[in-house]
Coordinates of C-alpha atoms in Angstrom, one line a residue:
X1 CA 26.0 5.9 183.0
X2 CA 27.8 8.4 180.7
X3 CA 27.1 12.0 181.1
X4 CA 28.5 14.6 178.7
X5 CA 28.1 18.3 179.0
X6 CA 28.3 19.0 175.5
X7 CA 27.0 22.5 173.4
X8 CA 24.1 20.4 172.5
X9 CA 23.1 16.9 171.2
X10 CA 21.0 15.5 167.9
X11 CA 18.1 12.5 168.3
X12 CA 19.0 9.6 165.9
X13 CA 16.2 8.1 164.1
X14 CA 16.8 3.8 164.3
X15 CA 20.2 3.0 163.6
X16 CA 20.3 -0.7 161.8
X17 CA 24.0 -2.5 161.3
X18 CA 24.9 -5.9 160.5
X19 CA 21.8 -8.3 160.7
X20 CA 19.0 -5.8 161.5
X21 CA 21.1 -4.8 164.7
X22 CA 20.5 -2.3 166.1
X23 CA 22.3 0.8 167.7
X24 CA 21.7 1.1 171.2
X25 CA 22.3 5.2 171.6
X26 CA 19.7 7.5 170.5
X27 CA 20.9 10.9 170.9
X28 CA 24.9 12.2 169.6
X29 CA 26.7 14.6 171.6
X30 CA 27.5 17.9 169.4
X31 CA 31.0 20.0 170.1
X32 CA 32.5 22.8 168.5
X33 CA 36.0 23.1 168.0
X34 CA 38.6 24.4 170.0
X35 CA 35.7 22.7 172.9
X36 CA 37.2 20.0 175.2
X37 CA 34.7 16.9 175.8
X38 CA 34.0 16.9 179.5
X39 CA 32.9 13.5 180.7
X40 CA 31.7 12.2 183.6
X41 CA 30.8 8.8 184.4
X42 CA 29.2 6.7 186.9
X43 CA 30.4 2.8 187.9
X44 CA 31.4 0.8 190.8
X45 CA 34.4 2.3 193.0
X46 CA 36.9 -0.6 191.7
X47 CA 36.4 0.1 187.6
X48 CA 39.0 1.6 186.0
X49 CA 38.0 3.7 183.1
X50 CA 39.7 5.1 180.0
X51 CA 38.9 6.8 177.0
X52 CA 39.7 7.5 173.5
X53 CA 39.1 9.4 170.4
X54 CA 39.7 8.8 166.7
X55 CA 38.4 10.0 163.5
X56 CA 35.5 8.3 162.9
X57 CA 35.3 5.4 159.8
X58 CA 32.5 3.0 159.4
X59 CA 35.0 0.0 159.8
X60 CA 36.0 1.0 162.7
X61 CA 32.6 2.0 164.4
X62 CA 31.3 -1.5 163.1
X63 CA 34.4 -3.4 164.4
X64 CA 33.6 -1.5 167.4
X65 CA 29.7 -2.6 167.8
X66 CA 31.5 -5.8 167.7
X67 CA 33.7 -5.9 170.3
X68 CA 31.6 -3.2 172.8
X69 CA 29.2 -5.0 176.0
X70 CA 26.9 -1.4 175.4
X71 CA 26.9 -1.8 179.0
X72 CA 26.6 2.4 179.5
X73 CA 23.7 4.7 179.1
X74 CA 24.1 8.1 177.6
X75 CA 22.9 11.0 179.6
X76 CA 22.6 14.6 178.3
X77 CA 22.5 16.5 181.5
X78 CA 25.0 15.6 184.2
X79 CA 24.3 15.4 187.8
X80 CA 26.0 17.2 190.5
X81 CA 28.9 15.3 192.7
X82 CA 30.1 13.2 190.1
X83 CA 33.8 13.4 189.8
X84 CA 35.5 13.8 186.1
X85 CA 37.0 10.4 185.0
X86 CA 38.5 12.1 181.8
X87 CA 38.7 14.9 180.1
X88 CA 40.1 15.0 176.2
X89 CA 40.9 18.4 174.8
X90 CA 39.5 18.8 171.1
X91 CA 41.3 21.7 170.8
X92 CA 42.9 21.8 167.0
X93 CA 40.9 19.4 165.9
X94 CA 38.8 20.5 162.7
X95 CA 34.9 20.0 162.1
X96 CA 33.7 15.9 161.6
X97 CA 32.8 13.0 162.8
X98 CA 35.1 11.2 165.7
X99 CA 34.5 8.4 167.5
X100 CA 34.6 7.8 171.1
X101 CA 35.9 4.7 173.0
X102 CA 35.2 4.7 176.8
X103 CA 37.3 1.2 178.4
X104 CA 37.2 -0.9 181.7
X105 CA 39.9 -2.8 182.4
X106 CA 40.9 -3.2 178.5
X107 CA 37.3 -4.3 177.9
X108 CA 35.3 -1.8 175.3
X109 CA 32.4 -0.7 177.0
X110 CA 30.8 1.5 174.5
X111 CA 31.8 3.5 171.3
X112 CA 30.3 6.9 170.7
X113 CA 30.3 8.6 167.4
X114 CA 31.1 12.7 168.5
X115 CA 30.1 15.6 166.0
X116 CA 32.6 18.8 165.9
X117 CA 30.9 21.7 163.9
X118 CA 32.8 24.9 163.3
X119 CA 31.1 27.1 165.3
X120 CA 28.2 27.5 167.4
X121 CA 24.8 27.2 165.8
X122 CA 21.2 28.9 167.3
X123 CA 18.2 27.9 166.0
X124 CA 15.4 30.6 166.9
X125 CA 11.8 28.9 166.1
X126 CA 8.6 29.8 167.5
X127 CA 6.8 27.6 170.1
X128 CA 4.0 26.2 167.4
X129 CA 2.6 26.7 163.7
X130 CA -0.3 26.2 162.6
X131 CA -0.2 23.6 159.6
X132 CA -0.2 25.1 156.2
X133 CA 1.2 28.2 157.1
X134 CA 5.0 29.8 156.8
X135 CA 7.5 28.7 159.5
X136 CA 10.7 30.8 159.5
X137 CA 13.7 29.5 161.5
X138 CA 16.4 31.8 162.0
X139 CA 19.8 29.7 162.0
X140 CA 22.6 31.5 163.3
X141 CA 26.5 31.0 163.5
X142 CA 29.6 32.7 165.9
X143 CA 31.6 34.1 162.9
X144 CA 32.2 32.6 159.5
X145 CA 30.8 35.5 157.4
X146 CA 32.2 36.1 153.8
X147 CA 31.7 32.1 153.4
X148 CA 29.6 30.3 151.0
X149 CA 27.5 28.4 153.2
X150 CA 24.1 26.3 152.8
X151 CA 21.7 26.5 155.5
X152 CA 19.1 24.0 155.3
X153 CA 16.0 23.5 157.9
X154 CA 13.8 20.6 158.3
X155 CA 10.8 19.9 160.4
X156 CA 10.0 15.6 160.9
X157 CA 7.0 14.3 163.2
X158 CA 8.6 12.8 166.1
X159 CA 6.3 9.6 165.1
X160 CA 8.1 9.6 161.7
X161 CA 11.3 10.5 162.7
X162 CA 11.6 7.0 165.0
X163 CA 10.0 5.4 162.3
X164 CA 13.2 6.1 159.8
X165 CA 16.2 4.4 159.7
X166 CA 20.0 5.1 159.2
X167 CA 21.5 1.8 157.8
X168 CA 25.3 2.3 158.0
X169 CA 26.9 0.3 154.9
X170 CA 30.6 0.2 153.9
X171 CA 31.2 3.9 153.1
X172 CA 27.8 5.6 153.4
X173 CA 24.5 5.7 155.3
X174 CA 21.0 4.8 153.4
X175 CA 18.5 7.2 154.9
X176 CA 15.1 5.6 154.7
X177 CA 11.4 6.1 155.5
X178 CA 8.7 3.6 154.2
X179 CA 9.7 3.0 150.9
X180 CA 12.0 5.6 149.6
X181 CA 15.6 5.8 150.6
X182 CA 18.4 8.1 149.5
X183 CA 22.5 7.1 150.6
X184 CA 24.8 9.7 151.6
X185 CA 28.2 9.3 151.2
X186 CA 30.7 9.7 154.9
X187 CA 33.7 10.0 153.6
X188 CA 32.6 13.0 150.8
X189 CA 29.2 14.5 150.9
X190 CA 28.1 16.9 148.7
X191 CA 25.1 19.2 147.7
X192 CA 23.4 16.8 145.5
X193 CA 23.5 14.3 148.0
X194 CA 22.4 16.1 150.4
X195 CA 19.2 17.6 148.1
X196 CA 17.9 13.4 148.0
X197 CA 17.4 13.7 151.2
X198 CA 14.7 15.6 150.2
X199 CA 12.9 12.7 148.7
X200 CA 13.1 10.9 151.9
X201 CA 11.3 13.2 153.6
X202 CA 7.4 12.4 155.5
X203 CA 4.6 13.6 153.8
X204 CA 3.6 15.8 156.6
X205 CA 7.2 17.0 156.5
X206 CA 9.1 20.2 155.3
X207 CA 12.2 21.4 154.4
X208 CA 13.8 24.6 153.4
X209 CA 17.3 25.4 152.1
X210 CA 19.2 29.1 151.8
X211 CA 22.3 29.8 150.6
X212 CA 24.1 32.9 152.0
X213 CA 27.6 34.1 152.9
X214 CA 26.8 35.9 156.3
X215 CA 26.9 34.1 159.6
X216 CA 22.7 33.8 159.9
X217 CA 19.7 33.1 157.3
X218 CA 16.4 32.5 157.4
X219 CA 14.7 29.8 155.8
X220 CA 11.4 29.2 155.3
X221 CA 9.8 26.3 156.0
X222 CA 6.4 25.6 154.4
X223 CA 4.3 23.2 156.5
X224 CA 1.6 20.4 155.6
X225 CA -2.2 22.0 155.7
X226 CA -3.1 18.3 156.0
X227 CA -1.4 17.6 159.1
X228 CA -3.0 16.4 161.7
X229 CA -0.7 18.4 164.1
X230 CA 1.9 17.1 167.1
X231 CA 5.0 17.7 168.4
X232 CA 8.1 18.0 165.5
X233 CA 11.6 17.8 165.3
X234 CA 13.5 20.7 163.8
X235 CA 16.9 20.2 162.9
X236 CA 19.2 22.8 161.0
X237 CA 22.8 21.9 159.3
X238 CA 24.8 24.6 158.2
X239 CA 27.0 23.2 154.9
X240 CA 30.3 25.0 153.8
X241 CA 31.5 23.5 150.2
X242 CA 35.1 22.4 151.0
X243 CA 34.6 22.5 154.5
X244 CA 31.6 20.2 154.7
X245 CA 29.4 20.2 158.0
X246 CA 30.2 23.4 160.0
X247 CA 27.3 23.8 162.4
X248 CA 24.0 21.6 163.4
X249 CA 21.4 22.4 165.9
X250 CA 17.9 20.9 167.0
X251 CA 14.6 21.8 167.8
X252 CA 11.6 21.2 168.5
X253 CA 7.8 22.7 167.9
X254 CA 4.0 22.0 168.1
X255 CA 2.3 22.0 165.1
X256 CA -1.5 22.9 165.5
X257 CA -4.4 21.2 163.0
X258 CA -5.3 23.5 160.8
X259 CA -8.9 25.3 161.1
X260 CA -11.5 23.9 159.4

């Protein structure tokens, strides 16, 4: 097993390469910059483990699904008396997408996409909503005021959010959910790609988007009156033009049936 004590980490919905393969991790450590990736992990007493960490490409991370035995489990929260096997220093390293190699003995064990954000993000959310009513999510950031900045909220059944998939391509991910699909681009996003994620999106569903230049903004979320309630997923992304991705945080929250 592979523990990480990262800032945080982000569910994946289903994760389809190649022949309807699919990705056997379900949750992405999250760093910020300037953070060092502290690892710990678990195997027999004669393995010899390495690791290393690239900028992340989707010819690579295929070529990697390839060649990896996905022999290790991820773990968010890591256990007491486990000794460090490595520890890489992200210091320097800018906000994107990197990818992880952990090795035995040469062999590739597993590869695991990392995220480095700018800056810290905190999500404040009440503990439920009743459907059909206002939710406002405060997203918050250590520092980068007197930037343009996009902050964008959105709230997924956990039901629907495993029933979505992330099919990676050559240079881009199609998002879809039952029949409608949007693709956003790795290398490049941009605003308009981001907004068709919008038509991806569950009926019982919501999203909310506010731009701002301070470090915090709250967005307001409006929520289905038709839902039948449950437990939802709230993730917020924080997008700078220029500097793309700069902080990401998730949550979650009941959602009660709405009085009839």
């Amino acid at each position: 097993m592979l523990y990480f004590d990262a800032a945080d980490f982000i569910e994946l919905p289903r994760v389809v390469y190649g022949e309807n393969m699919t990705y056997p991790l379900d949750i992405l450590p999250v760093y910020t910059e300037n953070q060092s990736v502290n690892m710990r992990l678990y195997m027999g007493s004669d393995a010899s483990a390495s690791a290393s960490i690239s900028r992340f490409s989707i010819s690579g991370f295929l070529r990697s699904l390839s060649e990896a035995s996905n022999s290790i489990r991820v773990e968010r929260d890591v256990p007491e008396n486990l000794s460090i096997f490595k520890e890489i220093d992200l210091g320097g390293l800018r906000s994107g997408v990197y990818l992880l190699s952990v090795l035995d003995n040469r062999s590739l064990l597993i590869s695991i996409p990392l995220i480095v954000v700018r800056s810290e993000t905190a999500l404040e959310i009440p503990q439920n909503v009743t459907a059909g009513d206002f939710l406002e999510a405060d997203v918050s950031m250590d520092g980068l005021g007197n930037m343009s900045k996009i902050f964008g909220v959105c709230m997924i059944s956990v039901e629907d959010y495993r029933d979505m998939e992330l099919v990676i391509g050559d240079d881009s991910i199609n998002v879809s959910f039952e029949n409608r699909s949007a693709m956003l681009p790795i290398a490049r996003p941009s605003v308009p790609a981001l907004m068709e994620m919008l038509d991806v999106l569950p009926q019982d569903g919501a999203a909310g988007v506010q731009e701002s230049n301070e470090s915090s903004a709250d967005v307001l979320l409006m929520t289905s009156s038709e839902s039948e309630g449950g437990t939802y997923i709230v993730t917020a992304a924080v997008y700078a033009p220029g500097r793309g991705l700069v902080g990401l945080k998730q949550g979650r929250i009941e959602v009660l049936p709405a009085a009839l």
